Every structure is written in structure tokens, then in C-alpha cells.
Amino acid sequence: MFARLIVTSLIAFSLVGCASGVKHADISNKQYLSNRPAKSISISLSDDAKKQVSDNLKFDQNALVDNVKRAMSSQNLLSENNPEATNTVEILVKDFRVRSAFTAIMFGFMAGNDHIVGDVILKDATGKEINRFEISASYALGGLAGGQDGMRLSWLYEKFAELTVEHLRGKKV
């Protein structure tokens, strides 16, 4: 009986360890990158996110944007040297948290989660916003297998990039 309870608990906890989501802004005539790639992608931190930097030194916005660039390029959604590409993509990171390795290993999901929340903004050649959506990715697992910083952060960056690409293509609306 006790073994069954432990197995059931482990299954339940593993299902709530990682999560992601997307919220779309209310923009009429949304456009996507299905026909033409973007010419550039940039990243910035909101004022609230800038205040979080000192508490989350392991968060690397360059690693996040590099993951998104790589994912977009692999799907032909980014072509920085293409003169026909006119749209731009901006990522505005609004919230993030990175637990210390000790906290993640020792306390796992009980110490909260690591997460990234940010807006992805697609603009046309004139700078007009033609699509916007909020991506959130979180990782709460821990222990020896899930607590290493590199693994947790890689998962977050890759999940953020995956969701960004899906929604820029218009695949998941």
C-alpha cells in the first residue's frame, strides 16, 4: 500500500514539474512569418525584469535569444541577409526566476520553479505591431537529475524558442 502511494505521488509530481503557455494579444489582422522570414530579432528586459537581474545572475538573455534565433533559422523564419525580409521580432522579457542549484537539488518543486515570461512582438517594415503573444515557460523539477543549472536553463530557453517558432508560424493559435 505504501509503495503504491509513493509511486502515485512520484507520477503526480513529475507531471507538474514543467509547464508552458501562450497568451495572444487582441490584435486585428494578425500576421505571421509563414510567407516571408524576419530580418532580425532582438531582446530586451522590461523595467520589472531589470530589477530581477541581481537576484538571478544565471539568467542569460543572450543565450535565450540565441536559442530563438537558431530555432527560427532552422524553420526558415529568420534570414538576416535577405533584402526581401522586412519584419522584425522583438522579445521583451517581463519576468524570470532561476533557483540556485542547491535549492533546486535539495528542495525541487517545493522551492518554486524556474521560469521565463516574455512578450514576442512581430513588427512590419514600418515598425507597426502586427502580432504579439506572451510566452511562459517554467521548470520546477529538481533532485540530482533535474537540479543542474545547465539542464534547467537549457530546457527553459529551448521551450521558449519552440513556442515562439510555433506561434510565429501561425501553427498554434
XYZ file of C-alpha atoms in Angstrom:
173
model
C 0.000 0.000 0.000
C 2.789 2.421 0.957
C 4.711 1.634 -2.244
C 1.614 2.389 -4.314
C 1.259 5.768 -2.593
C 4.890 6.628 -3.317
C 4.602 5.650 -6.992
C 1.374 7.631 -7.374
C 2.972 10.664 -5.730
C 6.057 10.475 -7.951
C 3.921 10.306 -11.083
C 1.814 13.265 -9.970
C 4.879 15.372 -9.121
C 6.578 14.575 -12.429
C 3.512 15.789 -14.337
C 3.560 19.219 -12.671
C 7.292 19.806 -12.975
C 7.353 21.621 -16.296
C 4.781 23.872 -17.851
C 4.388 26.325 -20.662
C 1.737 28.517 -22.142
C 0.914 31.209 -24.656
C -1.481 34.164 -24.417
C -2.308 36.101 -27.555
C -2.884 39.836 -27.577
C -6.049 41.190 -29.138
C -4.709 42.443 -32.470
C -6.884 42.575 -35.564
C -5.469 41.157 -38.794
C -2.658 39.258 -37.084
C 0.183 38.330 -39.361
C 2.706 35.527 -39.156
C 6.051 34.596 -40.679
C 4.655 31.807 -42.837
C 5.405 33.502 -46.179
C 8.486 35.605 -45.537
C 11.225 35.370 -42.892
C 12.083 38.111 -40.425
C 15.236 40.143 -40.969
C 16.206 40.475 -37.309
C 15.434 39.537 -33.750
C 16.239 41.492 -30.603
C 15.749 41.043 -26.883
C 15.267 43.442 -24.001
C 14.178 43.391 -20.384
C 11.160 45.229 -19.015
C 11.727 47.592 -16.087
C 10.431 44.927 -13.682
C 12.729 42.284 -15.197
C 15.736 44.605 -14.885
C 15.121 44.679 -11.128
C 15.346 40.865 -11.040
C 18.794 40.609 -12.615
C 20.749 40.902 -9.363
C 18.794 38.003 -7.843
C 19.041 35.805 -10.947
C 22.607 36.111 -12.201
C 22.451 32.776 -14.065
C 19.766 34.018 -16.437
C 21.406 34.801 -19.780
C 19.292 36.833 -22.191
C 21.866 36.284 -24.950
C 21.520 32.500 -24.583
C 17.741 32.873 -24.787
C 17.826 34.964 -27.971
C 20.461 32.634 -29.494
C 18.123 29.668 -28.924
C 15.238 31.554 -30.539
C 17.451 32.601 -33.487
C 18.607 29.024 -34.019
C 15.030 27.702 -33.856
C 13.755 30.386 -36.245
C 16.615 29.820 -38.700
C 16.008 26.064 -38.717
C 12.405 26.738 -39.779
C 13.379 29.410 -42.358
C 11.743 32.142 -40.277
C 14.888 34.271 -39.924
C 17.081 35.486 -42.762
C 19.279 38.341 -41.615
C 20.949 38.761 -45.039
C 17.792 38.583 -47.156
C 16.897 42.010 -48.616
C 13.264 40.882 -49.044
C 12.896 40.195 -45.325
C 11.336 43.255 -43.727
C 9.645 42.102 -40.499
C 11.405 42.207 -37.166
C 10.884 40.181 -34.000
C 11.357 41.621 -30.531
C 11.382 39.652 -27.299
C 10.504 41.630 -24.176
C 11.329 39.558 -21.097
C 8.887 40.586 -18.355
C 9.638 38.091 -15.578
C 12.173 35.375 -14.822
C 13.497 33.350 -11.938
C 16.417 30.949 -11.646
C 16.749 28.917 -8.457
C 20.204 28.179 -7.115
C 21.497 24.681 -7.899
C 21.474 23.842 -4.177
C 17.845 24.890 -3.800
C 16.778 23.046 -6.952
C 18.562 19.833 -5.946
C 17.628 19.817 -2.265
C 14.058 21.098 -2.423
C 12.991 20.550 -6.037
C 9.453 21.719 -6.835
C 8.879 22.716 -3.200
C 11.222 25.687 -3.755
C 9.062 27.017 -6.558
C 10.000 26.998 -10.205
C 12.449 28.482 -12.636
C 10.582 30.462 -15.255
C 10.718 32.910 -18.129
C 7.777 35.059 -19.191
C 8.047 37.400 -22.120
C 6.211 39.029 -24.992
C 7.168 38.171 -28.562
C 6.346 41.104 -30.823
C 6.283 40.889 -34.602
C 6.597 44.229 -36.420
C 6.372 45.130 -40.086
C 8.851 47.277 -42.017
C 7.277 50.496 -40.701
C 7.561 49.350 -37.074
C 3.829 48.678 -36.749
C 2.998 45.830 -34.394
C 1.356 43.058 -36.428
C 1.351 40.279 -33.846
C 2.076 39.904 -30.145
C 1.874 36.989 -27.783
C 3.143 36.155 -24.323
C 5.252 33.028 -23.852
C 5.698 31.468 -20.434
C 7.911 28.504 -19.694
C 8.570 27.070 -16.257
C 10.612 24.228 -14.830
C 10.091 23.046 -11.262
C 11.769 19.637 -11.111
C 14.869 19.193 -9.035
C 16.867 16.492 -7.357
C 20.166 15.206 -8.665
C 18.719 14.540 -12.122
C 16.833 17.812 -12.610
C 18.690 20.300 -10.473
C 21.757 21.155 -12.545
C 21.713 24.747 -13.745
C 22.685 23.956 -17.329
C 19.925 21.431 -17.793
C 17.221 23.596 -16.249
C 18.174 26.712 -18.169
C 18.633 24.850 -21.458
C 15.147 23.392 -21.112
C 13.673 26.841 -20.426
C 15.456 28.506 -23.342
C 14.538 25.693 -25.745
C 10.886 25.595 -24.669
C 10.619 29.385 -25.059
C 12.171 29.104 -28.540
C 9.905 26.208 -29.534
C 6.741 28.059 -28.550
C 7.956 31.241 -30.234
C 8.518 29.457 -33.540
C 5.169 27.653 -33.408
C 3.277 30.876 -32.886
C 5.274 32.990 -35.336
C 4.414 30.410 -37.996
C 0.752 30.529 -37.015
C 0.739 26.810 -36.232
C -0.749 27.134 -32.747
C -3.190 29.951 -32.430
